[in-house]
PDB file of C-alpha atoms in Angstrom:
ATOM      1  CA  UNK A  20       0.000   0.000   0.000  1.00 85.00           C
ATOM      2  CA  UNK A  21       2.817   2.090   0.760  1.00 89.00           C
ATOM      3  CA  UNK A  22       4.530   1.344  -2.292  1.00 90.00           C
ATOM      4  CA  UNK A  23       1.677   2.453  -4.341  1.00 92.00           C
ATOM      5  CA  UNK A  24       0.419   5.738  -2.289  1.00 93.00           C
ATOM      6  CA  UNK A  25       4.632   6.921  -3.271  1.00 93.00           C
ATOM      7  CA  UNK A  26       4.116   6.011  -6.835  1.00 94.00           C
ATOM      8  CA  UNK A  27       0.465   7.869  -6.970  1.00 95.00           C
ATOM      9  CA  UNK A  28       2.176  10.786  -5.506  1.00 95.00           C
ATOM     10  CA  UNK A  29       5.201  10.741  -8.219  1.00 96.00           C
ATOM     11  CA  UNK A  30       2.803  10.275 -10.833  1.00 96.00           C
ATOM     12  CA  UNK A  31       0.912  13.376  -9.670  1.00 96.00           C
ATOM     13  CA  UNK A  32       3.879  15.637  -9.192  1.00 96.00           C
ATOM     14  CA  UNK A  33       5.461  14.614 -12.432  1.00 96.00           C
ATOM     15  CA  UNK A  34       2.244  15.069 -14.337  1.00 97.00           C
ATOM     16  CA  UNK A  35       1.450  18.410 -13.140  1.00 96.00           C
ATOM     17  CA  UNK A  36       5.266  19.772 -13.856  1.00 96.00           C
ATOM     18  CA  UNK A  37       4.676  18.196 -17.174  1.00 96.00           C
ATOM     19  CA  UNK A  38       1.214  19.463 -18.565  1.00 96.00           C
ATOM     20  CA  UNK A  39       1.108  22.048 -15.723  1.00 96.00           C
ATOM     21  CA  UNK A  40       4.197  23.935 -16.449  1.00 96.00           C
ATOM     22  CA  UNK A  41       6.618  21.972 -19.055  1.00 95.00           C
ATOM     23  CA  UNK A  42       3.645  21.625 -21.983  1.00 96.00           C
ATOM     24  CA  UNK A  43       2.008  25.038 -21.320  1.00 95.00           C
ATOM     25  CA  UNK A  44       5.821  26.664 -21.830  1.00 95.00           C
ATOM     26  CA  UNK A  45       6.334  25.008 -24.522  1.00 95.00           C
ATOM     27  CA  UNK A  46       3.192  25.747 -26.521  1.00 95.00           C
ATOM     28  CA  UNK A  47       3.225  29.550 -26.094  1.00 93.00           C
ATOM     29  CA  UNK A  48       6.929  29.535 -26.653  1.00 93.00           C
ATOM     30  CA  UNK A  49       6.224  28.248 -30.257  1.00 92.00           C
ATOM     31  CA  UNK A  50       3.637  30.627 -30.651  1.00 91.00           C
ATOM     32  CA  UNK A  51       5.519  33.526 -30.117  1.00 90.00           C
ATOM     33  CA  UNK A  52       8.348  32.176 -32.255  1.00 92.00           C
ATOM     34  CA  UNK A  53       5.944  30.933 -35.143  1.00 91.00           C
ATOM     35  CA  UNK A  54       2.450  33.757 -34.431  1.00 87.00           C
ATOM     36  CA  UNK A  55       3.551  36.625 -32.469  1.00 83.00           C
ATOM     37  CA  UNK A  56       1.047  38.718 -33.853  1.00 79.00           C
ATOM     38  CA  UNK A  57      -1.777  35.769 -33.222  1.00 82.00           C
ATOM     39  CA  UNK A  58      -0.671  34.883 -29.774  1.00 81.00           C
ATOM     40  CA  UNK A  59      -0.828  38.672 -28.548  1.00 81.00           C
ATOM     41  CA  UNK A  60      -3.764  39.048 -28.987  1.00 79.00           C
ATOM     42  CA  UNK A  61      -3.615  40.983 -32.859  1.00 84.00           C
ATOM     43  CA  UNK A  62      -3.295  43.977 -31.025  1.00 84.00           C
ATOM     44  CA  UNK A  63      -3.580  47.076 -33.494  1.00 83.00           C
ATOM     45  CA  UNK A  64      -1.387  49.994 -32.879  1.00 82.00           C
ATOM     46  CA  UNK A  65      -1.509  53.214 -34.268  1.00 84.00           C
ATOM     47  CA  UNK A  66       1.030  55.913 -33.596  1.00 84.00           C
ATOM     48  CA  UNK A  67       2.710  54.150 -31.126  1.00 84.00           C
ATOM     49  CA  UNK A  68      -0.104  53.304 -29.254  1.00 89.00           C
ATOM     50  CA  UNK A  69      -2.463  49.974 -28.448  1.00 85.00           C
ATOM     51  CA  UNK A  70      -5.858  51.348 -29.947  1.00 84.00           C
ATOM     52  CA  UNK A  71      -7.700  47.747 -29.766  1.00 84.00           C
ATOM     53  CA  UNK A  72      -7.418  44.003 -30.616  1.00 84.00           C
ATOM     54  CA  UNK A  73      -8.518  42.794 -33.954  1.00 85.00           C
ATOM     55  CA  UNK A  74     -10.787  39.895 -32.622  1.00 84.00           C
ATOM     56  CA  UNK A  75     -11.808  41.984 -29.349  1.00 84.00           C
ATOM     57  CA  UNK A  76     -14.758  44.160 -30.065  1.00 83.00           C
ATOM     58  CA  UNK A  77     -15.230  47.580 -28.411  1.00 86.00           C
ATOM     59  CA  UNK A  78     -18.033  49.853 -28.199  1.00 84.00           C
ATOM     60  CA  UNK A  79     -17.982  52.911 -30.334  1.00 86.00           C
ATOM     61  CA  UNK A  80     -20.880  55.081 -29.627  1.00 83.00           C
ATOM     62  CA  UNK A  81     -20.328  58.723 -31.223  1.00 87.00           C
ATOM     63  CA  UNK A  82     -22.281  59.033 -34.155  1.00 88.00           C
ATOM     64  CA  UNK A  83     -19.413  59.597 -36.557  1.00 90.00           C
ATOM     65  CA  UNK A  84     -18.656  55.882 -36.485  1.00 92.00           C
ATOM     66  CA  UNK A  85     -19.910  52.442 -37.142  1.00 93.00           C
ATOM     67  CA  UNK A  86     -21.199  51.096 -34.229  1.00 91.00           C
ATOM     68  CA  UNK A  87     -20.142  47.039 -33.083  1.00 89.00           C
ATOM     69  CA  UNK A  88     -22.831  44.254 -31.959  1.00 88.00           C
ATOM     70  CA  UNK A  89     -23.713  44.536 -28.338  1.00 83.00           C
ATOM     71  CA  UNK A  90     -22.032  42.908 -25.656  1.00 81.00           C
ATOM     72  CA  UNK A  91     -22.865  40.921 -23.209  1.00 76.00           C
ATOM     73  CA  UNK A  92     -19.611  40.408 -21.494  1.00 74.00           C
ATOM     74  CA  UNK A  93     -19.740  42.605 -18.373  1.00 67.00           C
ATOM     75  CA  UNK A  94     -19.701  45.972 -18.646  1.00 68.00           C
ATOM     76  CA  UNK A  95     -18.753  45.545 -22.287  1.00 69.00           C
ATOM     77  CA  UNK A  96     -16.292  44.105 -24.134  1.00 74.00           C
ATOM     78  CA  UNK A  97     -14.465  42.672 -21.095  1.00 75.00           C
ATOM     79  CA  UNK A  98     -12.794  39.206 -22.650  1.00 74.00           C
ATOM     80  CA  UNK A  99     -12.386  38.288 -18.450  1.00 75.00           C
ATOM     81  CA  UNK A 100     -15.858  37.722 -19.118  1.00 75.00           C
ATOM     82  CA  UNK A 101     -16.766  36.426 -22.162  1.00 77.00           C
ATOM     83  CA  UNK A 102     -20.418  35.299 -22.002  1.00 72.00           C
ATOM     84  CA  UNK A 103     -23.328  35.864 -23.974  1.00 72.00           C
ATOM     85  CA  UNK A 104     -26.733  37.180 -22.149  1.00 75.00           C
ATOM     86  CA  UNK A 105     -28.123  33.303 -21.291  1.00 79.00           C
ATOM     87  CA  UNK A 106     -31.666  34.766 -21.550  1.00 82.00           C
ATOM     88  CA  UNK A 107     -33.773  32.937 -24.004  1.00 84.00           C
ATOM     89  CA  UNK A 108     -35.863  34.386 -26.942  1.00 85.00           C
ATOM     90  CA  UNK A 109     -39.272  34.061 -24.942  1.00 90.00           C
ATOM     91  CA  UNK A 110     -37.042  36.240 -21.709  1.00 88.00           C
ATOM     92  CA  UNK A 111     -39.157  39.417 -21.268  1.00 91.00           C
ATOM     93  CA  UNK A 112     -35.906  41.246 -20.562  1.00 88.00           C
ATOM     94  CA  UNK A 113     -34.275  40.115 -23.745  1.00 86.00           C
ATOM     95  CA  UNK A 114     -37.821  41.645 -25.727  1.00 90.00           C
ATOM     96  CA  UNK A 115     -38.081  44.737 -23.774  1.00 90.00           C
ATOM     97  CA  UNK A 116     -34.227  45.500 -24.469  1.00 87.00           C
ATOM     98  CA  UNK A 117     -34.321  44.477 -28.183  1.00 89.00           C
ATOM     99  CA  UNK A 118     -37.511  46.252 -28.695  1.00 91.00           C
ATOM    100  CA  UNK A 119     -36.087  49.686 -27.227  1.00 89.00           C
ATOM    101  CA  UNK A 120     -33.100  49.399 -29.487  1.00 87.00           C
ATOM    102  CA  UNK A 121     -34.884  48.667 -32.681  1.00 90.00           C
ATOM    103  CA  UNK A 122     -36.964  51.447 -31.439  1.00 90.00           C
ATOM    104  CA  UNK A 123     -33.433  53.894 -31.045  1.00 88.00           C
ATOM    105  CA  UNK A 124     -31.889  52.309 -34.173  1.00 86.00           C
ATOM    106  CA  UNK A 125     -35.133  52.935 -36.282  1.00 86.00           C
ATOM    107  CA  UNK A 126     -35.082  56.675 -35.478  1.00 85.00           C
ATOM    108  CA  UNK A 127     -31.924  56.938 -36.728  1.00 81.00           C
ATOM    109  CA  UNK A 128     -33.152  55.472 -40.004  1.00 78.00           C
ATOM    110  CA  UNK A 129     -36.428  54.746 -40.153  1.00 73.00           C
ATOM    111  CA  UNK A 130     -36.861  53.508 -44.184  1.00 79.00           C
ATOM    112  CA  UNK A 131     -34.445  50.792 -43.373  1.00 84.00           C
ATOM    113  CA  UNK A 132     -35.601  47.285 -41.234  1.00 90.00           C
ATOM    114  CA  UNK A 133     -33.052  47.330 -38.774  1.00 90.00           C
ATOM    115  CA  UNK A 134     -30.711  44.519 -39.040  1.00 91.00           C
ATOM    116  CA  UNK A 135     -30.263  41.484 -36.045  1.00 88.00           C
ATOM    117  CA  UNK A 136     -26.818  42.248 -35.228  1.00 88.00           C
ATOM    118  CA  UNK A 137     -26.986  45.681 -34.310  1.00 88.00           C
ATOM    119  CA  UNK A 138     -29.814  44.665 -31.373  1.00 87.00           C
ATOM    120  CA  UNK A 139     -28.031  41.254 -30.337  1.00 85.00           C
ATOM    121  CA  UNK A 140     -24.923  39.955 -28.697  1.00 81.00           C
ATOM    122  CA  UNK A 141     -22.881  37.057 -30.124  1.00 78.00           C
ATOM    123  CA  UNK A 142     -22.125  34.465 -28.241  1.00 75.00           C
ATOM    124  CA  UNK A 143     -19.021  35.829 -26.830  1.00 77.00           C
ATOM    125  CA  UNK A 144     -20.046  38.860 -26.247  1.00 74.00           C
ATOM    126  CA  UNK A 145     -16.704  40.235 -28.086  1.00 81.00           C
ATOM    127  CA  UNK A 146     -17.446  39.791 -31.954  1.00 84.00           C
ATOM    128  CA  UNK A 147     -15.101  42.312 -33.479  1.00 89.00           C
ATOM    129  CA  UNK A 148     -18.014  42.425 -36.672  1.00 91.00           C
ATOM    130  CA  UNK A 149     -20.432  43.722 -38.032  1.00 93.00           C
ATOM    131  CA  UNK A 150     -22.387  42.338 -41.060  1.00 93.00           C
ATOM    132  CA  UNK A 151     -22.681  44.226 -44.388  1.00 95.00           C
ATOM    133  CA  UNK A 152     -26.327  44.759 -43.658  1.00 94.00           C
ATOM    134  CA  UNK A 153     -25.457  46.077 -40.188  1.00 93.00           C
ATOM    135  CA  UNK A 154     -22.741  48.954 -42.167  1.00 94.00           C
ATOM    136  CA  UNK A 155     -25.624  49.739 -44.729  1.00 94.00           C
ATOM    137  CA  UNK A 156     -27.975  50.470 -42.505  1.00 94.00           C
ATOM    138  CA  UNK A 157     -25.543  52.686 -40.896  1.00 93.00           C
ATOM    139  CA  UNK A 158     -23.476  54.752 -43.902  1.00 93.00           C
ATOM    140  CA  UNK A 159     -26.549  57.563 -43.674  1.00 92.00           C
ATOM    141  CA  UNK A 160     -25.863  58.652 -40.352  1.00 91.00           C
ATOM    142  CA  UNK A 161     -22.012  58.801 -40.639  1.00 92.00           C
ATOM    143  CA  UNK A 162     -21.469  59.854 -43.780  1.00 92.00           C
ATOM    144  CA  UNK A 163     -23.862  62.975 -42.481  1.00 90.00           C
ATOM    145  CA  UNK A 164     -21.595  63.171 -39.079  1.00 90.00           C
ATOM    146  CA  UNK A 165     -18.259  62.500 -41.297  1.00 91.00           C
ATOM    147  CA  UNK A 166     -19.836  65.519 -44.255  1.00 91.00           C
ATOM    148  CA  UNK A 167     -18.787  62.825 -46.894  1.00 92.00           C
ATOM    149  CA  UNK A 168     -20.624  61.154 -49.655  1.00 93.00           C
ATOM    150  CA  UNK A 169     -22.566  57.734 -49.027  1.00 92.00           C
ATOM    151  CA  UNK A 170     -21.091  56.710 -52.443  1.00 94.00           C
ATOM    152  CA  UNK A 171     -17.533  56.917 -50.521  1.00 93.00           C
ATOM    153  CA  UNK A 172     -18.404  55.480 -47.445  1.00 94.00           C
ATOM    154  CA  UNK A 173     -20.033  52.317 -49.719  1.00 95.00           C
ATOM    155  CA  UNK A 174     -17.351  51.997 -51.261  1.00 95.00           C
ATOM    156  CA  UNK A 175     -14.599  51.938 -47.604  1.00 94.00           C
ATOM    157  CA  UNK A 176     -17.535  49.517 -46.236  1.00 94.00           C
ATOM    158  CA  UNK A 177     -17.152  46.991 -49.080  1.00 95.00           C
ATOM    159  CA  UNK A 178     -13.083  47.362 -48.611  1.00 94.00           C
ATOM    160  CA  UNK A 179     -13.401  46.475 -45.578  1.00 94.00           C
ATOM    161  CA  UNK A 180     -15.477  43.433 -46.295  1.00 94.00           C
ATOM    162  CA  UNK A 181     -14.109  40.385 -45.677  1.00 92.00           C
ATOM    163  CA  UNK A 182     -15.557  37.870 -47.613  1.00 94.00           C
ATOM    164  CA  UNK A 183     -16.909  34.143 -46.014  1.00 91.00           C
ATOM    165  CA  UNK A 184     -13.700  31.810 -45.482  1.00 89.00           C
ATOM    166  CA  UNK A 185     -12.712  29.248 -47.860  1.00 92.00           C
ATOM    167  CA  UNK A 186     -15.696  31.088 -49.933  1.00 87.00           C
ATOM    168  CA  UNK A 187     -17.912  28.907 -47.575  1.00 89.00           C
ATOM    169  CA  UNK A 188     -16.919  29.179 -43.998  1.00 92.00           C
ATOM    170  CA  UNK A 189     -18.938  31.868 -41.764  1.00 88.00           C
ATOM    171  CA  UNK A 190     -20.542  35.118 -43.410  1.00 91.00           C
ATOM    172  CA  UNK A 191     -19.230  38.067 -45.072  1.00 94.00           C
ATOM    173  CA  UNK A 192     -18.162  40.590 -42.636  1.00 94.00           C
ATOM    174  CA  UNK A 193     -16.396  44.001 -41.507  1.00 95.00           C
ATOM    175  CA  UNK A 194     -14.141  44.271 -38.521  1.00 94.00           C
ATOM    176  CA  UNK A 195     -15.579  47.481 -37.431  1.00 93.00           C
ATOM    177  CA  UNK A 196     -12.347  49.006 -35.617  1.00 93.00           C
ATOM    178  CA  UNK A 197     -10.210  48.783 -38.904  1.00 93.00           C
ATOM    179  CA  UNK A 198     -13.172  50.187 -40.314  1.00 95.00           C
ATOM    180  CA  UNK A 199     -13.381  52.832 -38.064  1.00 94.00           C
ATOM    181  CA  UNK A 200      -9.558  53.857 -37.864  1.00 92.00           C
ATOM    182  CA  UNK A 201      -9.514  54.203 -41.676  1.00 93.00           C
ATOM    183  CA  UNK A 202     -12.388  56.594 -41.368  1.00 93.00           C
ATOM    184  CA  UNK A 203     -10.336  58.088 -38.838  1.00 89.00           C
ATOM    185  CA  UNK A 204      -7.316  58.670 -41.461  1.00 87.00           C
ATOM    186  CA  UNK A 205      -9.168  59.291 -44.473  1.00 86.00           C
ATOM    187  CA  UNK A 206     -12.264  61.105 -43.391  1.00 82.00           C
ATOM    188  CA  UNK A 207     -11.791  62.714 -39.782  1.00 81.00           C
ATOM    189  CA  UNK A 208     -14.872  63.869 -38.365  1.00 75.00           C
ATOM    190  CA  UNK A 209     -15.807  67.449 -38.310  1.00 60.00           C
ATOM    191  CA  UNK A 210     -15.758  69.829 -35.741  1.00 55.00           C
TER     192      UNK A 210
END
């Protein structure tokens, strides 16, 4: 019995140095040899400065710029708490909030059915995109905020566009803080 309990105990102390420490090394060692971009995060920096993470989402409210999906992650955007909202699509709090913001987005433009993703959360709670749909429905107000032609902004919106993966993989998309940042550089807002 003795003899066993020792080898149970080796077994656990050289399996946790192993896959504890040893493995986990090991793996993000290779990625920052062979993805340093991928394994920080695809951190986007602009003048020196850490503006956002390409598969992070943040919330940009000022109406000179596409706006993201919701979040449900804490207080928004938070990856320490990556969640979506649990409530089901009979919750009375999901209706009452998705109602008020198809409400708020349909004042902004009311000859336009306001598309899913701009009154839901993903999953996550920190989808970086948008879907095309989601930046048409939303070129009339900025282009007015940004004093530049819809034309224009269609045409940065389907830059932007990133089409499905594989050409059948996921949807077509825009990563609305490279979107954002170009508008930033080629069409600063107005004062």
């Amino acid at each position: 019995m003795k003899k066993n309990l020792v080898i149970a105990l080796w077994f656990t102390l050289v399996t946790t140095v192993m896959f504890g420490i040893l493995y986990p090394l090991a793996v993000t060692g290779l990625a920052q040899v062979l993805f340093p971009s991928k394994a920080n995060g695809q951190l986007v920096e602009r003048n020196g400065k850490i503006v956002g993470s390409r598969i992070i989402g943040q919330s940009f409210t000022a109406p000179g710029y596409f706006h993201s999906r919701l979040s449900s992650a804490g207080t928004g955007y938070d990856a320490t708490l990556s969640s979506g909202s649990n409530l089901g699509p009979t919750n009375k709090t999901l209706l009452d909030r998705v109602k008020g913001d198809v409400a708020k987005a349909a004042a902004e433009n009311s000859s336009t059915p306001v598309p899913i993703d701009l009154v839901t959360s993903s999953g996550s709670g920190l989808d970086p995109h948008i879907s095309p749909a989601a930046a048409e429905f939303q070129i009339p107000r900025v282009a007015r905020e940004r004093k530049i032609s819809e034309a224009d902004l269609r045409a940065l919106v389907q830059k932007f566009t990133q089409e499905r993966q594989f050409g059948v993989l996921g949807e077509p998309r825009i990563n609305v803080l490279e979107l954002n940042l170009e508008l930033n550089s080629s069409h600063p807002v107005a004062q």
